[in-house]
Tab-separated table of C-alpha atoms and ligand atoms in Angstrom:
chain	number	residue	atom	x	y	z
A	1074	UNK	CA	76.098	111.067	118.901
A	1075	UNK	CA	79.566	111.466	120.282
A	1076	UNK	CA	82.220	111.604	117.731
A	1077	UNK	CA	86.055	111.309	117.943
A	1078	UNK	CA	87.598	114.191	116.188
A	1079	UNK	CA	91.440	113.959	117.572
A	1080	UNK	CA	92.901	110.469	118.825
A	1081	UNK	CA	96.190	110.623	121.016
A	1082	UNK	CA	97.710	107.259	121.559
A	1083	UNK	CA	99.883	106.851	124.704
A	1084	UNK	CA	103.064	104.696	124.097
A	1085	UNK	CA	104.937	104.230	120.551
A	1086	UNK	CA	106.069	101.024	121.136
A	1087	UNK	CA	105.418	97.789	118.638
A	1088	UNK	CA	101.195	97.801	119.627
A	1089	UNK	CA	101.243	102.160	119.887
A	1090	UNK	CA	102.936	103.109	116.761
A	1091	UNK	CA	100.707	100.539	114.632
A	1092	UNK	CA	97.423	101.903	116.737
A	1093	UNK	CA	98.513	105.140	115.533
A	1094	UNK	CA	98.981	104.192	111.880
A	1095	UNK	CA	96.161	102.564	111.313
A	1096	UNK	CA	93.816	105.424	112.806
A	1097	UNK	CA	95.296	107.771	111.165
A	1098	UNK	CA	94.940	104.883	107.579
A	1099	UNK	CA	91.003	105.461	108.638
A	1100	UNK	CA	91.472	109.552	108.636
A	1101	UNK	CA	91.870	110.391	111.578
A	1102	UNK	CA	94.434	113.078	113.136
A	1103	UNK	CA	96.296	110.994	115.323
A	1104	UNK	CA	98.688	112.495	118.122
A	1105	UNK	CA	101.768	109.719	119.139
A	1106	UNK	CA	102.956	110.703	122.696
A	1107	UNK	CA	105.743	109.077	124.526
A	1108	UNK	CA	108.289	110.029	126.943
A	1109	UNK	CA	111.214	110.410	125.074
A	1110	UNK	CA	111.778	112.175	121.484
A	1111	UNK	CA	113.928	108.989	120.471
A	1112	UNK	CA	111.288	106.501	121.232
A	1113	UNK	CA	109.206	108.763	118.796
A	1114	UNK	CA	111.800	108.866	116.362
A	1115	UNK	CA	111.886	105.179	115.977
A	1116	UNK	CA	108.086	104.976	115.587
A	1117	UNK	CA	107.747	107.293	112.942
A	1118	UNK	CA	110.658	105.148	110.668
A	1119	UNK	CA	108.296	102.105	111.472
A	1120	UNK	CA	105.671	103.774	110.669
A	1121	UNK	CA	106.994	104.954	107.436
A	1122	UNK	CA	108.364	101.185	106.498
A	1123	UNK	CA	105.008	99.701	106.888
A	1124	UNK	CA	103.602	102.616	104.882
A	1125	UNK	CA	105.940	101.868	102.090
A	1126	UNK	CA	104.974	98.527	102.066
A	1127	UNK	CA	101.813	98.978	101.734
A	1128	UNK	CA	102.388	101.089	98.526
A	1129	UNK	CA	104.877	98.512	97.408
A	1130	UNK	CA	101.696	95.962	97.899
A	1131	UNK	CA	99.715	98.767	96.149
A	1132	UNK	CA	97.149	98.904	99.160
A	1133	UNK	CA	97.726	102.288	99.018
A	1134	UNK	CA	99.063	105.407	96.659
A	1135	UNK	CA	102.206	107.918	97.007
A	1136	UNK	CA	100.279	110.511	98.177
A	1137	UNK	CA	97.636	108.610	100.453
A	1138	UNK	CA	101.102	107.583	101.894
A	1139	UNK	CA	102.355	111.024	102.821
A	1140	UNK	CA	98.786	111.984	104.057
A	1141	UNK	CA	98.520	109.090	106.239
A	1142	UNK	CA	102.254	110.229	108.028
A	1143	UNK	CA	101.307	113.403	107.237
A	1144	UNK	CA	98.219	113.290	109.858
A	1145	UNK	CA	100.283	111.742	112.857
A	1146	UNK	CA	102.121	113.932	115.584
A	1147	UNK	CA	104.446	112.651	117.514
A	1148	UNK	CA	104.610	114.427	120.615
A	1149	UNK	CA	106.520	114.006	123.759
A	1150	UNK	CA	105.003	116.845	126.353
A	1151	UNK	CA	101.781	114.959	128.155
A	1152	UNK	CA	99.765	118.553	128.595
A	1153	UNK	CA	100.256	119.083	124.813
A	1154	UNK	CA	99.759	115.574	123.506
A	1155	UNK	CA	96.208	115.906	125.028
A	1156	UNK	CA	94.932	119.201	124.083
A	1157	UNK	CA	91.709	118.356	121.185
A	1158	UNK	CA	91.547	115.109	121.476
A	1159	UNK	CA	88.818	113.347	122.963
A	1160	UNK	CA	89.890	110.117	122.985
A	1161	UNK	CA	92.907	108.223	124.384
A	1162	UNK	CA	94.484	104.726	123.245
A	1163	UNK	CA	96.965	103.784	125.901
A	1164	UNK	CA	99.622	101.298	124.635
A	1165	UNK	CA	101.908	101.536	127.495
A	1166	UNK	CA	104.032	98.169	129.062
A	1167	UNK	CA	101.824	95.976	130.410
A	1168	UNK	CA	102.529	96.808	134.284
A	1169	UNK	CA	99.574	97.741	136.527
A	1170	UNK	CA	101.330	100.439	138.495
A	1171	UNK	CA	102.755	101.855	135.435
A	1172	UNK	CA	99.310	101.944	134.211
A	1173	UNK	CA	98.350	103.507	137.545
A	1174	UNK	CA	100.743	106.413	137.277
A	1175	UNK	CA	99.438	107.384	133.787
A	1176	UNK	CA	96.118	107.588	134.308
A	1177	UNK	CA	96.131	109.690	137.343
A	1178	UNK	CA	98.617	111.820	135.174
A	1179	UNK	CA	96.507	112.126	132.357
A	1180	UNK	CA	93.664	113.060	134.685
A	1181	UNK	CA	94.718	115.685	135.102
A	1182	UNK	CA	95.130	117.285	131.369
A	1183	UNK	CA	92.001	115.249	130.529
A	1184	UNK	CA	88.884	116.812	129.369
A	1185	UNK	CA	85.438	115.351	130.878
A	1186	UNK	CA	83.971	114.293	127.715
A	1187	UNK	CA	87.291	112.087	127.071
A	1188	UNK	CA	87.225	108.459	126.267
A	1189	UNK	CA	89.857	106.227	127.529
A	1190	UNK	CA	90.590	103.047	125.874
A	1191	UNK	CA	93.324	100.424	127.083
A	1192	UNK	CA	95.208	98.115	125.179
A	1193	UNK	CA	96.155	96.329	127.762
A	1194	UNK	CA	96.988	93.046	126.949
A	1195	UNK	CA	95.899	91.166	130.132
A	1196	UNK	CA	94.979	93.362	132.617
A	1197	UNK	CA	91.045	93.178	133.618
A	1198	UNK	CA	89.737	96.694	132.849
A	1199	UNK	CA	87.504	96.986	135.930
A	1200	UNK	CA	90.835	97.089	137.418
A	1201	UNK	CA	92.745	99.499	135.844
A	1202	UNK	CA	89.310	101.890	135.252
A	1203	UNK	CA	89.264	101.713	138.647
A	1204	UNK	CA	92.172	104.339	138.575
A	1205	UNK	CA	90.166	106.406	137.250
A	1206	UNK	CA	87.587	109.158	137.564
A	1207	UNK	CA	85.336	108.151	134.810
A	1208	UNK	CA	84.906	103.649	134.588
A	1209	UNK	CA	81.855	104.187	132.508
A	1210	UNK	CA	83.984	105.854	129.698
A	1211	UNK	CA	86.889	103.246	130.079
A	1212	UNK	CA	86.647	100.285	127.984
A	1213	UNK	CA	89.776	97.812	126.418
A	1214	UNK	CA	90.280	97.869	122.758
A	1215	UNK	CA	92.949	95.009	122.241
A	1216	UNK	CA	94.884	95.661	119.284
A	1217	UNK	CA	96.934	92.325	117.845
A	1218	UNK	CA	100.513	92.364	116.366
A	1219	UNK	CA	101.005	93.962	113.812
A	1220	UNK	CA	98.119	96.326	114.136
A	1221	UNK	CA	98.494	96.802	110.090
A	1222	UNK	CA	97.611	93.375	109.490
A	1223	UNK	CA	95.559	91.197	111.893
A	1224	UNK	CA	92.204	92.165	111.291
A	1225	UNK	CA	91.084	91.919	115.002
A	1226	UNK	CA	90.326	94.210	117.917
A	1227	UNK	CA	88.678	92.406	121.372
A	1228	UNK	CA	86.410	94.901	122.649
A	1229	UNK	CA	86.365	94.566	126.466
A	1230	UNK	CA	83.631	96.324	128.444
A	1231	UNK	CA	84.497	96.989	132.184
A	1232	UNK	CA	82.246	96.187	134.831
A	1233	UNK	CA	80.950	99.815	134.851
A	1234	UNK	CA	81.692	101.099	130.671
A	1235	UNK	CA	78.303	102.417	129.882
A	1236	UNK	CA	76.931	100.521	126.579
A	1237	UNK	CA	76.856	103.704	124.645
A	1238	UNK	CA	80.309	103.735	124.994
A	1239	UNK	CA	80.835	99.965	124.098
A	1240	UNK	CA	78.705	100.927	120.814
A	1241	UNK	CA	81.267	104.069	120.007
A	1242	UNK	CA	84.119	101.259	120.328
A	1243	UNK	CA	82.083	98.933	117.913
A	1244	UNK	CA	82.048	101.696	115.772
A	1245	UNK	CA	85.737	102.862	116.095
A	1246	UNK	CA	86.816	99.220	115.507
A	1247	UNK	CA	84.939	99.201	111.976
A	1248	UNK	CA	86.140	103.118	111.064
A	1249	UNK	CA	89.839	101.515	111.350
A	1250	UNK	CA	88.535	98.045	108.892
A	1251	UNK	CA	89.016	95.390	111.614
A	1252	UNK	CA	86.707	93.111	113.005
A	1253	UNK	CA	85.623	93.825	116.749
A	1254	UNK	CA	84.727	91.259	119.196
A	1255	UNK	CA	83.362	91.938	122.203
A	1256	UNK	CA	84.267	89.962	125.445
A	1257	UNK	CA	81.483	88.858	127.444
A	1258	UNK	CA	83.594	88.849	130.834
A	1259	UNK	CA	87.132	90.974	131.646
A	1260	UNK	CA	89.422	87.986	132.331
A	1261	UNK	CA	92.680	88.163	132.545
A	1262	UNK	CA	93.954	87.564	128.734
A	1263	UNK	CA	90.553	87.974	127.716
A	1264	UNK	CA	90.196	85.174	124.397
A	1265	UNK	CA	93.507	85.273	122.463
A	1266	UNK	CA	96.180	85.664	125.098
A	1267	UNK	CA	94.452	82.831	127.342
A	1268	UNK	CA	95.786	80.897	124.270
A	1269	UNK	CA	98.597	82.219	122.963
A	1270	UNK	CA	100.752	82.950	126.248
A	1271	UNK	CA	100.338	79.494	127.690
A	1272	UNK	CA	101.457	78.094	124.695
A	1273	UNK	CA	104.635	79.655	124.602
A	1274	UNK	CA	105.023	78.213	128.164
A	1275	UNK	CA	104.268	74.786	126.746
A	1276	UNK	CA	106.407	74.712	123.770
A	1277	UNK	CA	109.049	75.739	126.578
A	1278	UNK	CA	108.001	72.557	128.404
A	1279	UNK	CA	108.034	70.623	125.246
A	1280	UNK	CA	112.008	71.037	124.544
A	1281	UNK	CA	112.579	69.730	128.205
A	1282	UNK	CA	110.694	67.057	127.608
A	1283	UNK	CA	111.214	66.070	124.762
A	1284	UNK	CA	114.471	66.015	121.992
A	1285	UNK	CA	112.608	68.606	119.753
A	1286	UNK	CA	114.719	71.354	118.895
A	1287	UNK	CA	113.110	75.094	118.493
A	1288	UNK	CA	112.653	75.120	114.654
A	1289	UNK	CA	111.189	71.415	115.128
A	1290	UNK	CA	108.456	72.466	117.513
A	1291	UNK	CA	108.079	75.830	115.632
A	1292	UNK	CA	107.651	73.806	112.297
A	1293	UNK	CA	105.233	71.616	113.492
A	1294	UNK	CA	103.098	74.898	115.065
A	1295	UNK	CA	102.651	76.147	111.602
A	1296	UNK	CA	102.096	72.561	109.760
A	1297	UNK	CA	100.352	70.754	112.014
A	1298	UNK	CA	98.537	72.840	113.964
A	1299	UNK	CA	98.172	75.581	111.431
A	1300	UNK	CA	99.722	78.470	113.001
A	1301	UNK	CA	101.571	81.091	110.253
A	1302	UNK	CA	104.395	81.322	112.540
A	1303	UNK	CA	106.123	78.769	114.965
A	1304	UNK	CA	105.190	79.754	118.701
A	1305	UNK	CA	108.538	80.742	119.574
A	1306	UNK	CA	108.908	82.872	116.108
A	1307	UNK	CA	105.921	84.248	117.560
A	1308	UNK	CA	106.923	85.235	121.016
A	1309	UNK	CA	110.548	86.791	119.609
A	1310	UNK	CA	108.005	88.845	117.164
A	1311	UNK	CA	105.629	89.818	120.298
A	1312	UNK	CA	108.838	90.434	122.350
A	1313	UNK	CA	109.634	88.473	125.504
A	1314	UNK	CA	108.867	91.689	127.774
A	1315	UNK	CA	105.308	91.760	126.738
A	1316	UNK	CA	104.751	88.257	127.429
A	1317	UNK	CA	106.938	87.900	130.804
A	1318	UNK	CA	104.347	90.751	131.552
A	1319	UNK	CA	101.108	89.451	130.844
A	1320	UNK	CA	102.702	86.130	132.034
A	1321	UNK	CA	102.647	87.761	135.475
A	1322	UNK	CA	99.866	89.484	135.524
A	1323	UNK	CA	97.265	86.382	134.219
A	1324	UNK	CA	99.819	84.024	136.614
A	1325	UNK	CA	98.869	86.809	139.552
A	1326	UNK	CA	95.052	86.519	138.797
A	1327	UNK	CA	94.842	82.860	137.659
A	1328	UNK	CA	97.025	79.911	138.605
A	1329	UNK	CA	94.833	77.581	136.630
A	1330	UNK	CA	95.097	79.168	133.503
A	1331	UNK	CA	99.317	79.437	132.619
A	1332	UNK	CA	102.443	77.267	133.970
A	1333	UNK	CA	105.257	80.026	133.831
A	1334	UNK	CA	108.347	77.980	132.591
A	1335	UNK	CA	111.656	79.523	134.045
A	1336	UNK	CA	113.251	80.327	130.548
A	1337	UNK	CA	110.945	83.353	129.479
A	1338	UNK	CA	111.683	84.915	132.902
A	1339	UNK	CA	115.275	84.390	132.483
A	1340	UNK	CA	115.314	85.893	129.135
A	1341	UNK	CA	113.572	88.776	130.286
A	1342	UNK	CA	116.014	89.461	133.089
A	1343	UNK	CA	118.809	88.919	129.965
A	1344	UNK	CA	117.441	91.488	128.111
A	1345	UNK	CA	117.033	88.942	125.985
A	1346	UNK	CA	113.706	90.482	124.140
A	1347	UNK	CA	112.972	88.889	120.637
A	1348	UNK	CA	113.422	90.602	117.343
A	1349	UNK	CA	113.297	93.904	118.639
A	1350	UNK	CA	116.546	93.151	120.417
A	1351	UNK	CA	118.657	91.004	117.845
A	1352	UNK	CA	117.822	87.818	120.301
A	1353	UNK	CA	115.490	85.873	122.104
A	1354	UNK	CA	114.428	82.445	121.953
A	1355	UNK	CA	116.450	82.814	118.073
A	1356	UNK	CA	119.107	84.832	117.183
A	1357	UNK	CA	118.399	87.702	114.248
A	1358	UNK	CA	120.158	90.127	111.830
A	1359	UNK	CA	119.139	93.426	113.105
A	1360	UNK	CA	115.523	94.899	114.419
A	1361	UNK	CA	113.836	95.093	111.022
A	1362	UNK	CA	110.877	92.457	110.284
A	1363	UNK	CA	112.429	88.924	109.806
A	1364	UNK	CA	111.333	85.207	109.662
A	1365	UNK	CA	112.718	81.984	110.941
A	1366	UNK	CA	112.929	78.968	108.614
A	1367	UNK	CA	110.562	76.448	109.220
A	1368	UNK	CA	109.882	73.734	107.113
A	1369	UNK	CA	107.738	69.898	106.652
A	1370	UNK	CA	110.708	67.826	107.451
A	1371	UNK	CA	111.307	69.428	110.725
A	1372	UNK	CA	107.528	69.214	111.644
A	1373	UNK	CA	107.950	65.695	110.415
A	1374	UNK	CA	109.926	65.210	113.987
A	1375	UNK	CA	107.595	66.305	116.518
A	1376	UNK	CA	103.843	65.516	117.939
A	1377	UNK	CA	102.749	68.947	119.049
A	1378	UNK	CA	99.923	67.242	120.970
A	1379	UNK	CA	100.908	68.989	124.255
A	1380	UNK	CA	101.156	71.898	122.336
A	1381	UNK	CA	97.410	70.919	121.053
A	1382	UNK	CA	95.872	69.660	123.920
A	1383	UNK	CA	96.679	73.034	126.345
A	1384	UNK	CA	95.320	75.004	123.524
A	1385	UNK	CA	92.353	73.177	122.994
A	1386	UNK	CA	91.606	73.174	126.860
A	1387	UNK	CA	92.050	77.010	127.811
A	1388	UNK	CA	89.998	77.760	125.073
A	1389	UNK	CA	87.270	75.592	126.652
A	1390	UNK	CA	87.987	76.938	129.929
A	1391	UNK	CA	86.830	80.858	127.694
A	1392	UNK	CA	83.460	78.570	126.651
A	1393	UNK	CA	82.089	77.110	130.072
A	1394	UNK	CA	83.249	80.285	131.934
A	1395	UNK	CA	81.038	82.308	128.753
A	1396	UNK	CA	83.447	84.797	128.087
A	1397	UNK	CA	82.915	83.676	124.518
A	1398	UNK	CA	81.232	81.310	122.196
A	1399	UNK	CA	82.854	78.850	120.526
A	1400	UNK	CA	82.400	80.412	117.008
A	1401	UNK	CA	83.617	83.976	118.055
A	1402	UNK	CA	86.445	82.223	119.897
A	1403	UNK	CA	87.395	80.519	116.292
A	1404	UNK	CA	86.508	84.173	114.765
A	1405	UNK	CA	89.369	85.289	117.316
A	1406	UNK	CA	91.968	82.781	116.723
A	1407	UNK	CA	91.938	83.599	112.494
A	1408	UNK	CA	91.453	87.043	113.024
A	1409	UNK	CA	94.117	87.605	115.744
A	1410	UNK	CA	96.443	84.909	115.392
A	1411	UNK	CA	96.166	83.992	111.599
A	1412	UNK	CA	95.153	80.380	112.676
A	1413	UNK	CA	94.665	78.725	109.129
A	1414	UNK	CA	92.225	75.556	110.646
A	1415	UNK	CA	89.753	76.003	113.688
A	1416	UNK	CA	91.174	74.595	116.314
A	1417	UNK	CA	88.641	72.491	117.625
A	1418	UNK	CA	88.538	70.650	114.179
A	1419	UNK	CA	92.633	70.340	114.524
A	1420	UNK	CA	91.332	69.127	118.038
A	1421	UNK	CA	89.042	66.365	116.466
A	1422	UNK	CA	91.044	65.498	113.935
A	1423	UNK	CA	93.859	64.707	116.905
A	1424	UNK	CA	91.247	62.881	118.618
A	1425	UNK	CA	89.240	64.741	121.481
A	1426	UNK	CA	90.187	61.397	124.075
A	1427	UNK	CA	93.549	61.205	122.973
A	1428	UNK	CA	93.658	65.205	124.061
A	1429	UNK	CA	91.810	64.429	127.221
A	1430	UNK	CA	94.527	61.894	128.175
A	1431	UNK	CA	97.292	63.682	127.030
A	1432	UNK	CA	96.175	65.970	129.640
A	1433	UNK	CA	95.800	63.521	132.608
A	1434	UNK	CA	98.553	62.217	132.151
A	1435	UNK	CA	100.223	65.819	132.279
A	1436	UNK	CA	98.001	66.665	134.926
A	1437	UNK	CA	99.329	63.246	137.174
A	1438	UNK	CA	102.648	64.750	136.270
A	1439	UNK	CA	102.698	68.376	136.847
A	1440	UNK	CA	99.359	69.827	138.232
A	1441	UNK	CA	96.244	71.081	138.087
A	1442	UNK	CA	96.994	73.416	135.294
A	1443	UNK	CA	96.232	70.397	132.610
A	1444	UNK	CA	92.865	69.751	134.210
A	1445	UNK	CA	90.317	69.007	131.521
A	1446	UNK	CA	87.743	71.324	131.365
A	1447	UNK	CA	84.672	70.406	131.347
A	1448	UNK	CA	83.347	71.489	128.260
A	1449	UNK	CA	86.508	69.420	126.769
A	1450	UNK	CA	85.050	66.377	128.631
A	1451	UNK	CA	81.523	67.173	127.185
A	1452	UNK	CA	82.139	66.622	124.125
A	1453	UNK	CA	84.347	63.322	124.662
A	1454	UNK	CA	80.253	62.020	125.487
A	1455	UNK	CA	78.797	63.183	122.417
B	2808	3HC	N1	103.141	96.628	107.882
B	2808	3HC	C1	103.108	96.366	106.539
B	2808	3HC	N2	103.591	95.217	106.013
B	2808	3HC	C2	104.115	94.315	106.865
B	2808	3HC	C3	104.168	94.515	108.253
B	2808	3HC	C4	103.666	95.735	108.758
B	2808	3HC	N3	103.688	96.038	110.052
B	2808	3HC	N4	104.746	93.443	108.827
B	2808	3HC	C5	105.041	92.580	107.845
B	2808	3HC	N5	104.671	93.102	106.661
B	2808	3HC	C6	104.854	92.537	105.322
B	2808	3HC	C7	106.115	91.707	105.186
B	2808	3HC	O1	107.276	92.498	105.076
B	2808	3HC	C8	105.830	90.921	103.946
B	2808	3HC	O2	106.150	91.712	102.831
B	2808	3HC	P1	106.996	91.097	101.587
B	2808	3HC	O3	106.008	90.194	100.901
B	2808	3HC	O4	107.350	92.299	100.768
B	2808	3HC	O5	108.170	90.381	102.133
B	2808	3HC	C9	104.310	90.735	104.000
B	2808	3HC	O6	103.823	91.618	105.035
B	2808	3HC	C10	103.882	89.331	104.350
B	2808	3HC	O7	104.674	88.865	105.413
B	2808	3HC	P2	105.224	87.378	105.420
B	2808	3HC	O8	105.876	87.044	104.141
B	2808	3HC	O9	106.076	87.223	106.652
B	2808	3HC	O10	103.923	86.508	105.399
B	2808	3HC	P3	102.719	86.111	106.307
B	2808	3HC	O11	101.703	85.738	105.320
B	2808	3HC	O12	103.119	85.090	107.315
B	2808	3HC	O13	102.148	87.396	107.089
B	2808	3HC	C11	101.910	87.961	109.428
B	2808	3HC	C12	102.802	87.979	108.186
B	2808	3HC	C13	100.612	88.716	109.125
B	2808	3HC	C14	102.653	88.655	110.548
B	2808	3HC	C15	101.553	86.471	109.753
B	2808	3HC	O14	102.724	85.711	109.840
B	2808	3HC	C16	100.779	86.307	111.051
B	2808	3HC	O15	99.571	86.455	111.094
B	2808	3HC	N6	101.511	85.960	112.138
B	2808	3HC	C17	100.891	85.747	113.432
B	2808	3HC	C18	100.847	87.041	114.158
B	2808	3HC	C19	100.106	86.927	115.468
B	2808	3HC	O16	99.751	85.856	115.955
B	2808	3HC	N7	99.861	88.078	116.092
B	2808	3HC	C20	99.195	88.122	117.386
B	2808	3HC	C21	100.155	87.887	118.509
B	2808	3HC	S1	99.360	88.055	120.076
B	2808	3HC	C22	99.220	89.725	120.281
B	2808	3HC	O17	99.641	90.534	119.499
B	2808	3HC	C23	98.508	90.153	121.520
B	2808	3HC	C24	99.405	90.899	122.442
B	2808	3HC	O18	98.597	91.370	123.504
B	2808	3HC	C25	100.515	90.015	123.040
């Protein structure tokens, strides 16, 4: 049986530098590449704040603190960053020819027996594998935000990933104590970000048509729809890069399955990023973790059934297309998104016609995007 005995993880951005963490959390010697020694820099201090929290939380000790920083290398030579490991996490932006460039460059360096694992955010692997010499070791391993604490990894075989391979991944998910679940069919956005991205295009909607304010909407997200942070808290945490990204790339692939609304464009052009950046959709202190104020009276003020009804309706889209069953696609939205209720009982409790005409009547207004699905319709009969 293969085993990993050296990981390096491409990119130290917010998805890399948790990948790293937590693989190294699970013992492993971890090497953090990434093109410039600053980039690294800032890694590492994240890197040692969420390992201080952790001991603060007593999850872990002093000294399994310093072994767990201890066992990660940040290095910013490609050749180097390769040499003994056999496996490769790539957490680079989410831009196809980007991705392009860095597999044929790590090609090169690459040993035969070498895994590579994506975690690409949208991209179909059988795309990007494609790049590649070796699509029967590729396979997606879809880390969520923050890699410390959602407990789930989508495992996404390629068209050609051998199953041996797919089993190794199983296996690597568990070693690092999350929860793996394995997409039955590379789609763009795979399960989670066929819900979440859309949604932060509909909550964009919902301010322009509605007189909801931001904390209004993002109140009602976590109150009435059970979210533990509004969906524009959410994006500004994800960044807006990373979803003007996979915005493009599922809106490229799919133009059933995401209405891009202007604003997340334009504050991607602004440099307007989230958090990370002091601004997005909300303004913030400084780059270090932070929450918005949401509260019951604000949720008090808006219906997110829009916000509801899209969900609902791209996540039946994921069932009659079988990338996933409804229970693993409830599995996926607790384990990767912290939803407190399933949302198809959120979606019954809202009423499944009321949804269905919510959506024809956004669907006579704006498109084919709010199409019903037809598993949505199915169970309007029952
Ligand atoms: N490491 C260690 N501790 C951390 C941390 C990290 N990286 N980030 C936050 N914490 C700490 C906080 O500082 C806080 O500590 P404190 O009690 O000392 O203040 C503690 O965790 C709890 O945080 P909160 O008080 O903010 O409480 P929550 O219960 O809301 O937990 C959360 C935080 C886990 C982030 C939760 O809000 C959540 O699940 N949010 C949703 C996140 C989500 O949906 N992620 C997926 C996005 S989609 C994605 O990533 C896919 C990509 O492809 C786009």
């Amino acid at each position: 049986m293969f085993k990993i005995n050296q990981i390096t993880v491409l990119g130290s951005g917010i998805m890399g530098h948790g990948i790293a963490q937590i693989s190294s959390m699970a013992g492993y010697n971890v090497i953090l590449r990434d093109i410039e020694q600053s980039f690294l820099d800032k890694a590492m201090d994240k890197i040692k704040w969420s390992v201080n929290k952790l001991v603060e939380k007593q999850k872990i000790n002093n000294s399994q603190a310093e072994q767990i920083i201890n066992r990660i290398h940040p290095v910013v030579d490609l050749e180097k960053s390769l040499k003994n490991s056999n496996m490769v996490i790539e957490a680079v932006p989410e831009d196809l020819n980007l991705k392009k460039k860095v597999y044929q460059e790590i090609e090169k360096f690459a040993t035969d027996d070498m895994i590579f694992a994506s975690n690409t955010s949208t991209l179909p692997i059988s795309e990007i594998s494609a790049f590649t010499t070796r699509p029967h070791k590729f396979i997606g391993l879809h880390f969520f935000n923050p890699p410390q604490l959602m407990p789930l990894v989508e495992i996404i075989p390629g068209s050609k990933t051998n199953q041996e391979i797919t089993d190794l991944a199983i296996n690597f998910v568990q070693e690092v104590k999350k929860t793996p679940i394995v997409c039955k069919k590379d789609v763009a956005g795979f399960i989670v970000n066929r819900i979440f991205i859309p949604l932060v295009h509909e909550a964009a909607y919902s301010l322009d048509r509605s007189d909801a304010t931001m904390v209004e909407v993002d109140s009602a997200s976590k109150y009435k729809m059970a979210l533990p942070m509004g969906i524009f808290e959410l994006a500004d945490y994800t960044g807006l890069d990373v979803i003007h990204k996979a915005t493009n790339e599922m809106y490229s692939r799919d133009k059933k399955v995401i209405l891009p609304h202007p604003k997340i464009q334009q504050l991607y052009e602004n440099k307007e990023l989230g958090q990370k950046t002091g601004k997005g959709f909300y303004q913030y202190q400084g780059e270090n973790y932070e929450r918005v104020q949401l509260t019951e009276e604000a949720a008090a003020k808006f219906d997110p059934i829009s916000l509801i009804s899209v969900a609902v309706n791209n996540a039946s889209w994921l069932i009659s297309n079988g990338v996933c069953s409804r229970e693993e696609l409830e599995q996926a939205l607790k384990l990767g998104m912290g939803l407190k209720n399933p949302l198809f009982n959120t979606a019954e409790t809202t009423g499944i016609e009321n949804i269905i005409n919510t959506l024809k009547n956004l669907q006579s207004k704006y498109g084919v995007f709010y199409e019903p699905d037809k598993y949505l319709l199915s169970l309007q009969q029952k």
